[in-house]
XYZ file of C-alpha atoms in Angstrom:
753
model
C 0.026 0.065 0.212
C 2.933 2.521 0.721
C 4.672 1.703 -2.477
C 1.233 2.394 -4.328
C 1.096 5.791 -2.286
C 4.533 6.652 -3.292
C 3.575 5.827 -7.107
C 0.526 8.008 -7.177
C 2.426 10.803 -5.437
C 5.136 10.827 -8.015
C 2.753 10.835 -10.986
C 0.901 13.824 -9.392
C 4.158 15.796 -9.260
C 5.053 14.716 -12.586
C 1.569 15.691 -13.937
C 1.823 19.009 -11.707
C 5.078 20.159 -13.228
C 4.711 19.185 -16.835
C 0.836 19.855 -17.549
C -0.136 22.810 -15.067
C 2.971 25.183 -16.044
C 1.773 25.341 -19.768
C 0.470 28.873 -20.962
C -2.631 28.487 -22.478
C -3.812 32.044 -23.071
C -3.265 35.698 -22.493
C -5.123 38.646 -21.063
C -6.478 41.071 -23.997
C -7.878 43.622 -21.843
C -8.447 44.428 -18.172
C -9.733 47.386 -16.323
C -9.948 47.815 -12.619
C -9.099 45.065 -10.234
C -7.927 42.097 -11.946
C -5.770 39.743 -9.864
C -4.169 36.290 -10.748
C -3.616 33.340 -8.096
C -0.757 30.862 -9.828
C -0.949 27.555 -9.351
C 0.058 26.327 -6.127
C -0.300 29.670 -4.353
C -2.433 30.589 -1.921
C -3.310 34.279 -2.531
C -4.131 36.666 -5.624
C -0.558 37.857 -5.779
C -0.437 39.465 -9.484
C -2.015 42.582 -10.799
C -3.151 41.563 -14.228
C -2.072 43.767 -17.226
C -2.830 43.685 -21.014
C -0.398 40.990 -22.363
C -0.659 39.063 -19.222
C 0.070 35.035 -19.701
C -2.370 32.811 -18.471
C -1.114 29.312 -17.465
C -2.942 26.028 -16.756
C -4.116 26.097 -13.235
C -4.236 29.945 -12.845
C -7.268 31.535 -11.091
C -8.595 34.890 -11.840
C -10.490 37.358 -9.949
C -12.205 40.199 -10.824
C -13.326 42.713 -8.684
C -15.927 45.295 -8.193
C -16.441 47.808 -11.399
C -13.889 45.683 -13.274
C -13.546 43.568 -15.969
C -11.234 41.352 -18.104
C -10.786 39.532 -21.687
C -8.439 36.413 -21.893
C -8.010 34.780 -25.364
C -6.558 31.219 -25.850
C -3.851 30.812 -27.839
C -4.640 27.565 -29.721
C -7.969 28.181 -31.077
C -8.542 31.866 -30.377
C -11.618 31.346 -28.336
C -12.340 34.519 -26.111
C -13.906 34.655 -22.446
C -15.110 38.026 -21.039
C -15.166 38.096 -17.535
C -17.802 40.682 -15.636
C -17.020 42.188 -12.111
C -17.322 39.949 -8.912
C -16.245 36.819 -10.633
C -13.614 34.292 -9.640
C -12.741 30.984 -11.750
C -9.746 29.037 -12.553
C -8.483 27.452 -15.712
C -7.869 23.611 -15.586
C -6.681 21.835 -18.774
C -6.080 18.219 -19.958
C -5.086 16.636 -22.882
C -8.748 16.370 -23.943
C -10.630 19.087 -21.936
C -10.563 22.797 -21.423
C -12.395 23.323 -18.346
C -13.152 26.804 -16.705
C -14.151 26.346 -13.181
C -16.469 29.096 -11.829
C -16.533 29.488 -7.953
C -19.103 32.514 -8.373
C -19.793 35.512 -11.068
C -20.711 36.104 -14.556
C -18.740 34.979 -17.807
C -19.378 35.538 -21.416
C -18.023 32.911 -23.768
C -17.145 32.744 -27.743
C -15.874 29.583 -28.411
C -14.272 29.133 -31.894
C -15.466 25.564 -33.606
C -12.185 26.030 -35.900
C -8.858 24.507 -34.753
C -10.161 23.469 -31.616
C -9.192 20.222 -30.486
C -10.313 20.004 -26.871
C -13.590 19.776 -25.201
C -14.584 23.324 -23.979
C -16.374 23.181 -20.556
C -17.601 25.715 -17.825
C -18.153 24.107 -14.693
C -19.790 25.366 -11.190
C -20.606 23.389 -8.046
C -23.894 22.677 -9.587
C -23.648 22.313 -13.373
C -21.347 21.611 -16.301
C -21.949 23.190 -19.897
C -20.181 21.434 -22.420
C -19.645 23.421 -25.758
C -18.464 22.400 -29.201
C -18.664 26.105 -30.865
C -20.960 28.711 -29.790
C -21.549 31.991 -28.168
C -23.152 31.874 -24.372
C -23.126 33.463 -21.026
C -22.940 31.586 -18.105
C -23.800 33.018 -14.302
C -23.358 31.304 -11.087
C -24.492 32.531 -7.683
C -22.241 30.942 -5.096
C -24.861 31.833 -2.065
C -28.076 30.445 -3.273
C -26.506 27.516 -5.548
C -28.190 28.540 -8.532
C -26.578 28.636 -12.368
C -28.099 30.462 -15.572
C -26.779 29.723 -18.892
C -28.046 31.747 -22.020
C -27.171 30.930 -25.376
C -26.515 33.610 -28.161
C -25.307 31.307 -30.998
C -24.892 27.736 -31.704
C -25.932 24.806 -29.086
C -24.467 23.407 -25.857
C -25.572 21.044 -23.271
C -25.912 21.615 -19.820
C -25.892 18.829 -17.190
C -26.822 19.310 -13.602
C -24.150 17.615 -11.431
C -26.618 16.810 -8.657
C -29.460 14.954 -10.420
C -27.824 13.914 -13.554
C -30.228 15.854 -15.835
C -29.208 17.036 -19.162
C -30.802 19.572 -21.391
C -29.913 21.274 -25.006
C -29.552 25.012 -25.196
C -29.787 26.687 -28.399
C -29.777 30.371 -29.741
C -32.472 32.687 -27.621
C -32.862 30.015 -24.976
C -31.683 29.346 -21.371
C -31.408 26.565 -18.742
C -31.442 27.114 -14.757
C -30.100 24.844 -12.865
C -29.938 24.634 -8.937
C -28.228 22.603 -6.106
C -31.303 20.814 -5.455
C -31.046 18.950 -8.654
C -33.364 20.916 -10.860
C -32.671 21.855 -14.322
C -35.139 23.755 -16.028
C -34.974 24.931 -19.888
C -36.641 27.978 -21.130
C -36.705 30.537 -23.468
C -34.404 33.445 -22.945
C -35.862 36.699 -21.922
C -34.639 40.327 -22.806
C -31.994 41.227 -20.418
C -30.775 37.484 -19.682
C -27.993 37.715 -21.693
C -25.291 39.972 -19.782
C -24.210 43.336 -21.175
C -20.646 42.858 -22.773
C -18.147 44.509 -20.269
C -15.827 45.431 -23.237
C -18.458 46.128 -26.214
C -16.786 44.012 -28.844
C -13.531 42.550 -28.007
C -12.381 40.439 -30.790
C -8.567 39.282 -32.019
C -9.239 41.626 -34.914
C -10.044 44.681 -33.541
C -8.396 44.890 -30.009
C -5.316 47.202 -30.121
C -4.242 46.429 -26.976
C -3.741 42.418 -27.917
C -0.043 41.320 -27.695
C 1.568 39.544 -30.713
C 0.923 35.987 -30.083
C 3.762 34.682 -32.296
C 6.227 36.148 -29.455
C 5.205 33.021 -27.217
C 8.522 31.828 -26.551
C 9.856 35.327 -25.721
C 7.133 36.016 -23.682
C 7.098 32.657 -21.574
C 10.997 33.342 -20.669
C 9.889 36.938 -19.634
C 6.981 35.780 -17.362
C 8.859 34.605 -14.112
C 10.908 38.291 -14.231
C 7.666 39.746 -14.934
C 5.996 38.249 -11.679
C 8.789 39.048 -9.572
C 8.506 42.716 -10.625
C 4.814 42.292 -10.011
C 5.059 41.036 -6.611
C 7.727 43.405 -5.171
C 5.564 46.410 -4.654
C 2.988 44.277 -2.742
C 5.910 42.877 -0.873
C 7.092 46.464 0.190
C 3.508 47.529 0.589
C 2.855 44.633 3.189
C 6.092 45.237 5.209
C 4.983 49.054 5.552
C 1.527 47.833 7.166
C 2.030 44.906 9.388
C -0.428 45.845 11.830
C -2.963 46.292 9.019
C -2.258 42.851 7.552
C -2.743 41.154 11.054
C -6.126 42.651 11.354
C -7.472 42.199 7.828
C -9.591 39.190 8.561
C -11.660 41.094 11.285
C -11.781 44.666 9.501
C -11.593 43.787 5.815
C -15.084 45.042 5.110
C -14.981 48.218 7.103
C -11.382 49.578 6.003
C -11.398 51.285 2.764
C -7.840 52.028 2.752
C -6.703 48.106 2.296
C -5.030 47.012 -0.871
C -6.636 45.382 -3.823
C -5.846 41.858 -2.829
C -7.331 41.917 0.696
C -10.389 43.969 -0.197
C -11.158 41.489 -2.863
C -10.677 38.533 -0.734
C -12.856 39.871 1.901
C -15.772 40.847 -0.033
C -15.990 37.679 -1.845
C -19.542 36.244 -0.934
C -19.663 32.472 0.522
C -18.983 29.559 -1.636
C -20.942 26.697 0.348
C -24.333 26.203 -0.833
C -26.318 24.105 1.606
C -29.337 22.091 1.335
C -31.352 20.350 4.477
C -33.512 17.540 3.855
C -35.996 16.447 6.631
C -37.961 13.244 6.383
C -40.565 11.958 8.813
C -42.437 8.719 8.002
C -41.919 5.117 8.540
C -39.535 2.432 7.317
C -39.656 -1.593 7.459
C -36.382 -2.977 8.579
C -36.000 -6.901 9.243
C -39.738 -7.286 8.968
C -40.167 -4.519 11.712
C -42.134 -1.244 11.324
C -40.265 1.722 12.771
C -41.141 5.162 12.864
C -38.257 7.389 11.197
C -37.018 10.840 11.460
C -34.188 11.641 9.509
C -32.076 14.893 8.719
C -30.291 14.630 5.388
C -28.254 18.052 5.012
C -25.976 18.404 2.037
C -23.132 20.744 1.517
C -21.079 21.796 -1.356
C -17.805 23.539 -1.439
C -16.569 23.793 -5.037
C -15.844 20.324 -6.518
C -16.376 18.896 -2.835
C -19.783 17.606 -1.945
C -20.965 16.058 1.278
C -24.156 14.287 2.132
C -25.226 13.296 5.758
C -28.181 10.733 6.984
C -28.908 11.468 10.232
C -31.764 9.340 11.056
C -33.688 7.781 14.108
C -35.663 4.542 14.141
C -38.504 4.646 16.625
C -40.599 1.639 17.513
C -44.313 1.641 18.689
C -43.319 1.757 22.136
C -41.102 4.977 21.604
C -37.737 3.094 22.064
C -35.043 4.362 19.631
C -33.553 1.359 17.584
C -29.767 1.540 18.865
C -28.399 -0.328 16.044
C -27.405 2.926 14.259
C -25.887 4.193 17.423
C -24.160 1.762 19.315
C -20.857 1.524 17.755
C -17.748 3.880 16.762
C -18.277 2.729 13.242
C -21.782 3.811 12.953
C -20.561 7.347 12.771
C -19.114 6.376 9.117
C -22.710 5.391 8.200
C -24.127 9.065 9.072
C -21.922 10.180 6.038
C -24.046 9.085 3.111
C -21.502 10.326 0.736
C -18.590 12.339 -0.176
C -17.726 13.390 -3.647
C -15.224 15.060 -5.697
C -15.224 16.123 -9.073
C -16.790 13.804 -12.014
C -15.463 11.342 -13.918
C -14.300 13.580 -16.684
C -11.755 15.273 -14.323
C -8.307 14.180 -13.898
C -9.122 13.108 -10.633
C -12.612 12.150 -9.259
C -13.557 10.221 -6.048
C -17.055 9.120 -4.430
C -17.128 7.629 -1.109
C -20.100 6.159 0.747
C -23.366 5.406 -1.242
C -22.659 3.813 -4.652
C -25.093 3.404 -7.542
C -24.597 2.261 -10.840
C -21.143 1.297 -11.061
C -19.979 -0.192 -14.346
C -16.371 -1.012 -15.191
C -15.732 -0.590 -18.765
C -18.141 -2.026 -21.135
C -19.664 -4.023 -18.285
C -19.006 -7.648 -19.037
C -17.763 -8.592 -15.371
C -19.291 -5.572 -13.296
C -22.237 -3.802 -14.650
C -24.553 -1.452 -12.900
C -23.580 -2.543 -9.357
C -25.231 -0.728 -6.319
C -24.334 -1.064 -2.646
C -27.609 0.532 -1.665
C -29.998 -2.408 -2.311
C -30.015 -3.423 1.478
C -30.441 0.310 2.534
C -31.220 1.269 5.115
C -31.219 -1.909 7.135
C -27.733 -2.238 5.744
C -25.552 0.926 5.433
C -22.425 0.179 3.280
C -19.101 2.559 2.600
C -17.976 2.130 -0.966
C -15.295 3.949 -2.618
C -15.311 4.636 -6.599
C -12.373 6.673 -7.823
C -9.791 7.119 -10.836
C -7.220 9.140 -12.083
C -6.150 9.893 -15.718
C -3.020 11.450 -17.013
C -2.198 11.743 -20.639
C -3.232 8.706 -22.448
C -3.517 6.698 -19.657
C -6.554 6.060 -17.128
C -7.235 3.994 -13.757
C -10.136 3.279 -11.846
C -10.773 1.528 -8.426
C -13.950 0.396 -6.679
C -14.399 -0.999 -3.447
C -18.337 -2.022 -2.415
C -17.857 -1.819 1.320
C -14.684 -1.065 3.356
C -16.660 -2.452 6.546
C -16.563 -5.930 5.121
C -12.685 -6.054 5.438
C -13.026 -6.651 9.237
C -15.179 -9.998 8.062
C -12.787 -11.234 5.453
C -12.794 -8.990 2.378
C -15.148 -6.784 0.048
C -16.002 -6.570 -3.662
C -12.995 -5.015 -5.500
C -12.697 -3.542 -9.032
C -10.011 -2.400 -10.901
C -9.770 -0.830 -14.410
C -6.911 0.728 -16.483
C -6.999 2.329 -20.050
C -4.948 3.392 -22.571
C -5.592 5.561 -25.730
C -3.156 5.417 -28.597
C -3.766 8.909 -29.854
C -5.990 11.705 -30.782
C -5.718 10.868 -34.480
C -6.350 7.212 -33.516
C -8.645 6.922 -30.630
C -8.227 3.088 -30.184
C -8.943 2.344 -26.372
C -7.368 -0.582 -24.894
C -8.773 -1.765 -21.539
C -7.828 -4.157 -18.450
C -10.504 -5.119 -15.835
C -10.165 -7.157 -12.546
C -12.965 -7.642 -10.280
C -12.706 -10.073 -6.933
C -15.098 -10.691 -4.257
C -12.390 -11.523 -1.653
C -14.900 -13.670 0.438
C -18.307 -13.777 -0.519
C -19.386 -14.533 2.826
C -17.647 -11.214 4.125
C -21.197 -9.533 3.331
C -23.086 -11.403 5.919
C -23.629 -9.182 8.945
C -22.484 -10.283 12.267
C -23.280 -7.475 15.008
C -21.770 -9.437 17.908
C -18.734 -10.401 16.088
C -18.826 -14.042 17.239
C -18.269 -15.588 13.761
C -21.897 -16.589 13.377
C -23.699 -14.316 10.932
C -27.025 -12.799 12.248
C -29.084 -14.840 9.900
C -27.915 -18.213 11.764
C -27.187 -16.847 15.274
C -30.378 -17.037 17.447
C -28.655 -14.779 19.877
C -27.103 -11.740 17.382
C -26.519 -9.536 19.853
C -24.641 -11.977 22.409
C -21.027 -13.204 21.468
C -21.293 -15.792 24.080
C -24.511 -17.492 22.747
C -25.693 -18.783 19.449
C -28.396 -21.723 19.585
C -31.954 -21.822 20.696
C -33.822 -24.848 19.387
C -37.162 -24.146 20.761
C -36.969 -20.211 20.393
C -37.788 -19.658 24.312
C -34.972 -17.133 24.576
C -32.799 -19.708 26.739
C -29.745 -21.075 24.981
C -29.337 -25.028 24.577
C -27.109 -26.979 26.107
C -23.687 -26.300 24.904
C -25.295 -23.559 22.428
C -22.486 -21.389 23.442
C -19.025 -21.086 24.654
C -20.017 -20.466 28.059
C -23.136 -21.433 30.459
C -25.161 -18.359 30.567
C -26.525 -16.790 34.038
C -29.383 -19.301 35.083
C -27.968 -22.106 33.156
C -28.361 -24.066 29.667
C -32.146 -24.786 28.669
C -33.303 -27.846 30.258
C -35.867 -28.530 27.844
C -34.082 -27.259 24.510
C -36.329 -29.056 22.057
C -39.445 -27.709 23.785
C -41.545 -30.932 24.033
C -42.201 -30.413 27.623
C -40.040 -33.363 28.532
C -36.685 -32.550 30.463
C -33.624 -33.245 28.288
C -32.027 -35.450 31.255
C -34.718 -37.676 30.918
C -34.996 -38.420 27.359
C -32.509 -41.037 25.571
C -32.194 -39.045 22.459
C -33.174 -35.191 21.870
C -32.682 -33.206 18.567
C -31.244 -30.131 19.175
C -29.698 -27.717 16.395
C -25.998 -28.200 15.494
C -23.528 -25.806 15.715
C -24.560 -23.220 13.178
C -22.784 -22.237 10.035
C -19.525 -20.036 11.166
C -18.030 -17.543 8.532
C -14.964 -17.334 9.995
C -14.238 -20.695 9.241
C -15.191 -20.805 5.681
C -14.111 -18.710 2.714
C -15.640 -18.554 -0.835
C -13.566 -16.401 -3.570
C -15.001 -15.388 -6.823
C -12.803 -13.349 -9.331
C -12.557 -12.219 -12.678
C -10.568 -10.468 -15.102
C -11.085 -8.982 -18.782
C -9.580 -7.497 -21.754
C -11.610 -4.924 -24.191
C -10.923 -2.582 -26.982
C -13.044 0.119 -28.318
C -13.147 2.570 -31.360
C -15.369 5.597 -31.889
C -16.456 5.263 -35.929
C -18.814 7.992 -35.820
C -19.010 10.988 -33.100
C -21.238 13.869 -34.257
C -24.428 15.844 -32.677
C -26.775 13.772 -34.700
C -25.213 10.225 -34.520
C -22.525 8.459 -32.669
C -21.097 4.889 -33.317
C -18.737 3.097 -31.282
C -17.745 -0.524 -31.896
C -15.860 -2.680 -29.268
C -15.062 -6.271 -28.174
C -13.989 -7.899 -25.082
C -12.887 -11.280 -23.323
C -13.805 -11.890 -19.860
C -13.146 -14.956 -17.454
C -14.582 -16.003 -14.118
C -13.205 -18.297 -11.663
C -14.687 -19.644 -8.193
C -11.986 -21.138 -6.170
C -12.531 -24.161 -4.306
C -14.003 -23.812 -0.584
C -11.698 -23.673 2.307
C -12.498 -24.720 5.727
C -15.699 -26.303 7.374
C -17.773 -28.163 4.710
C -20.367 -29.162 6.879
C -22.814 -26.396 5.430
C -20.684 -25.041 2.091
C -18.994 -27.172 -0.348
C -17.704 -26.052 -3.776
C -15.025 -27.310 -6.033
C -12.805 -25.134 -8.450
C -15.192 -23.526 -11.466
C -14.000 -21.418 -14.222
C -15.382 -20.170 -17.608
C -14.974 -17.510 -20.081
C -16.994 -15.091 -22.272
C -16.470 -13.043 -25.393
C -18.118 -10.304 -26.871
C -17.682 -9.806 -30.756
C -18.844 -7.572 -31.973
C -20.081 -4.989 -29.870
C -21.655 -1.861 -31.093
C -23.117 1.189 -29.049
C -25.101 4.004 -31.040
C -26.864 7.170 -29.968
C -29.398 8.941 -32.196
C -29.683 12.978 -31.673
C -29.019 12.214 -27.881
C -32.671 11.080 -27.649
C -32.246 7.598 -28.307
C -29.256 4.951 -27.158
C -28.894 1.643 -28.068
C -26.373 -1.199 -27.934
C -26.010 -4.512 -29.345
C -23.659 -7.571 -28.356
C -23.356 -11.178 -29.683
C -21.962 -13.162 -26.893
C -20.287 -16.506 -26.601
C -19.841 -18.404 -23.491
C -18.038 -21.264 -22.353
C -18.071 -23.410 -19.183
C -18.858 -21.491 -15.747
C -19.404 -17.949 -17.018
C -22.227 -15.615 -16.978
C -21.990 -12.037 -18.052
C -22.452 -9.111 -15.622
C -22.076 -11.808 -12.766
C -21.475 -8.766 -10.379
C -24.736 -6.837 -11.232
C -26.935 -4.092 -9.574
C -28.755 -6.781 -7.109
C -25.226 -8.923 -6.444
C -25.399 -7.902 -2.872
C -28.763 -9.570 -2.747
C -27.987 -12.851 -4.077
C -24.328 -13.197 -2.867
C -25.084 -15.722 -0.522
C -28.283 -17.570 -0.008
C -29.534 -20.435 2.326
C -31.229 -23.555 1.053
C -33.111 -25.445 3.679
C -33.768 -29.281 3.110
C -35.563 -32.276 4.902
C -32.425 -32.654 7.064
C -30.080 -30.293 6.655
C -29.146 -26.334 5.860
C -26.859 -25.679 3.272
C -25.114 -22.407 2.423
C -24.903 -21.455 -1.428
C -23.129 -18.410 -2.917
C -24.606 -16.894 -6.229
C -22.554 -18.958 -8.638
C -23.712 -22.176 -7.170
C -27.774 -20.845 -7.561
C -26.851 -19.883 -11.341
C -24.986 -23.156 -11.931
C -27.002 -25.446 -9.780
C -28.417 -26.922 -13.255
C -25.800 -29.658 -14.293
C -25.869 -28.411 -17.986
C -25.319 -25.006 -16.979
C -21.466 -25.345 -17.928
C -22.575 -26.074 -21.503
C -20.963 -23.560 -24.192
C -23.678 -21.069 -25.206
C -24.248 -18.245 -27.794
C -26.571 -15.550 -27.941
C -27.414 -11.940 -28.298
C -27.762 -8.774 -25.610
C -29.422 -5.745 -26.685
C -30.284 -2.391 -24.445
C -32.236 0.425 -25.352
C -32.625 3.996 -23.642
C -34.666 6.878 -24.730
C -35.887 10.117 -23.522
C -39.449 10.426 -25.013
C -40.419 14.107 -25.330
C -38.917 14.988 -21.644
C -41.581 13.384 -20.217
C -40.208 9.975 -19.098
C -37.091 8.111 -19.688
C -36.976 4.414 -20.427
C -34.030 1.672 -19.977
C -34.320 -1.774 -20.602
C -31.954 -4.649 -21.481
C -32.564 -8.378 -22.556
C -30.044 -11.228 -22.983
C -30.662 -14.602 -24.612
C -28.263 -17.511 -24.331
C -28.909 -20.864 -26.060
C -27.118 -24.419 -26.315
C -28.785 -27.720 -27.247
C -30.588 -28.273 -24.113
C -29.719 -24.976 -21.977
C -31.224 -21.372 -22.152
C -30.884 -18.446 -19.843
C -32.398 -15.174 -20.115
C -32.066 -11.849 -18.509
C -34.049 -8.750 -18.487
C -33.874 -5.590 -16.687
C -35.949 -2.487 -17.266
C -36.252 1.047 -15.412
C -39.083 3.943 -15.965
C -38.834 7.219 -14.719
C -41.217 9.625 -15.336
C -40.234 13.668 -15.525
C -42.274 14.789 -12.240
C -41.985 18.340 -13.452
C -44.425 17.977 -15.754
C -47.201 16.571 -13.808
C -48.642 18.531 -10.898
C -48.262 17.570 -7.482
C -45.746 14.773 -8.716
C -42.312 15.137 -7.213
C -40.755 11.539 -8.035
C -42.223 8.498 -10.087
C -39.832 5.593 -11.003
C -40.255 2.060 -11.401
C -37.698 -1.011 -12.052
C -37.488 -4.537 -12.506
C -34.326 -7.210 -12.619
C -34.251 -10.729 -13.187
C -30.876 -12.155 -14.655
C -30.083 -15.470 -15.488
C -33.334 -17.338 -15.709
C -35.481 -19.797 -17.605
C -38.257 -17.228 -18.187
C -37.541 -13.766 -16.680
C -41.044 -12.512 -18.005
C -43.143 -15.137 -15.733
C -43.810 -12.504 -13.328
C -46.086 -14.642 -11.421
C -43.595 -17.180 -10.368
C -40.502 -15.044 -8.950
C -37.208 -16.807 -8.360
C -34.273 -15.646 -6.165
C -33.147 -13.645 -9.191
C -35.890 -11.223 -8.963
C -35.865 -7.754 -7.707
C -38.263 -4.829 -8.366
C -39.427 -1.860 -6.791
C -40.839 1.932 -7.319
C -40.713 5.210 -5.741
C -43.694 7.532 -5.767
C -43.404 11.256 -4.505
C -46.098 13.745 -3.913
C -45.762 17.336 -3.389
C -48.034 18.606 -0.765
C -46.752 21.979 -0.967
C -43.509 23.747 -2.116
C -40.631 22.049 -0.547
C -42.654 19.292 1.118
C -42.962 15.795 -0.269
C -44.533 12.366 1.062
C -42.332 9.829 -0.634
C -43.304 6.113 -0.772
C -40.348 3.701 -1.456
C -40.849 -0.075 -2.134
C -38.727 -2.672 -2.928
C -39.034 -6.420 -2.992
C -36.777 -9.295 -3.605
C -36.899 -13.112 -2.648
C -35.288 -15.491 -0.709
C -35.311 -19.328 0.043
C -38.289 -19.856 2.425
C -36.289 -22.119 4.737
C -39.436 -24.714 4.402
C -38.749 -27.830 2.343
C -40.884 -27.845 -0.827
C -42.350 -24.441 -0.142
C -41.771 -21.568 -2.932
C -39.626 -18.684 -2.157
C -40.383 -16.254 0.219
C -40.663 -12.501 -0.616
C -38.641 -9.942 1.391
C -40.321 -6.460 1.411
C -38.765 -3.365 2.419
C -40.973 -0.179 2.718
C -40.246 3.500 3.502
C -43.031 6.289 3.898
C -41.616 9.585 4.649
C -42.417 13.148 4.324
C -39.399 14.866 3.041
C -38.755 18.506 3.552
C -36.098 20.488 1.211
C -34.745 23.797 2.589
């Protein structure tokens, strides 16, 4: 681990030195207080003058009654910055990002000669531009963005909800920290006044000769030193003023521009508070629920909390969420930094829809399927540097204490911009499939087998009378063992033969490892606004290691198999319809997307027969049919559509056949745009059934079936009643009986402040 840390630190230092030192633009005009904070500096130390070089990583601050105009050297795109605006330039090999902390900017993006994606990013939204003229406004106090189009088209993404709209000439998009993204016609006055009138490279008399770039780069360090020296002398002459600047900056007009601008900056911490009051079903018990869910945003950093109390009908607070030091971690619903398109991004806590590569091994995984009864802390992060990219995924760091967790790694390499062929390698491992079994008392016996889940000294109670069987624990409990363990009203000492439960399954004595690795290759054939087309191929292999430890409840020999996708095709039509198709070849014990969205629910199941209890992992359930290792071939297809911004629909179907074997999978998600329906705040439904004989036989569900829905009713502005229902199936524990349904229902009144 220390070696990996040193490796990533070395990469970061190299990237910092070579990437962020690059000059990317120049200041064409400036008026008033315009300051630069160089990359690595803690203060806005340079007073800008026309001709000032702007480097990758620099931040610009434009004060009251001031403006600035910056031109990019490569494509001659221009950005005009109005008063009271702070932002930073960040470039990678593929993207040019203007990260806005606050204020108003006007952009004239040149489509010609531009090789990088142009983005305007705020703590709430991301605008992606190909070539257009538009404005952006971000209010750091309210967390509201407004983008107005003047010519061309561009896309706006709300980073909170993932909603996307297209903005054309004469249109606008309003985005906020609540996840709302509203398109509308632009009104007179929406497009801000140009602070410079008309500034273009052709008519600006103050523009420096861009061809003198090499000489100007050499002059830059000396120029900065000359600009810093007067400030240093001023600071030395006013030591008392500087010491008290934090407290008195707003009332002292004699301060220098740096201090004044800093003090007058508005807060950059949008805040949202959610309050939920209702009921929740946990382990078949109904609780009253009171939850505070505040969310904070600090630039690229976002933090969400889940402070919840569950109260039973007698007024007792459920202590499971507050009785351990580790429970404090559970109160952090998520921590996020940046987005996947950034050089570095991170999501910590709740994870949804995690997919590695093209999804042959890990696809659509969520660690929230058992929430709130089981709270998991996952990690999904990545870093890109040049042609290389990496991604790391951990489903639940708390599982390490029980032997491991679900781990995913991905690395990519893109050959070049002219030949954008991308090679990928993936590795996924469930370090111990039993590590997800909850064991509150830590005695090694999972709660689902332990008759005393809160007592690490006891575990067996055959007759369920609350008194432990003879030798049903480590030490005799206070009051002694149960003298009638089988509950037949005859003392055990007076019977020649009694039937008591055997020692239950002990996860610490067993290990089940599942892992897979894969290779993929992809190439974008077409990439335009109307149509995009990508072809790809992948090879994946799965291995299920032979079981180790006690074989009383769990036995598995070594199993393996592989799958090939050739070809795979993905297409997008006008951003409205997205489709994919794969032809799959499977050999041995392999199933595509083994680690899917419902993996945590099917990871381990219990099979009860007439005389014994067997623990089965997901692979044993899928491959229980002796013919399941037959070679199969088949097709996979998926489609998603946004229908007139009224609803979105996603569905996928897979059919794999051999001479005597057939496996089918079906997944569907329907989401209605609640903005178009009065009083409706949310409406969605989903269904998943993978690797089954007939996934459309809804009247006969299997352990592979998961479905649910969420409905929200807006009582008034900011007040919603939300019904959240989820259902999956497990072995009933009764020989010959059908699977039993496990239902989780949450009803809450949510308040948004």
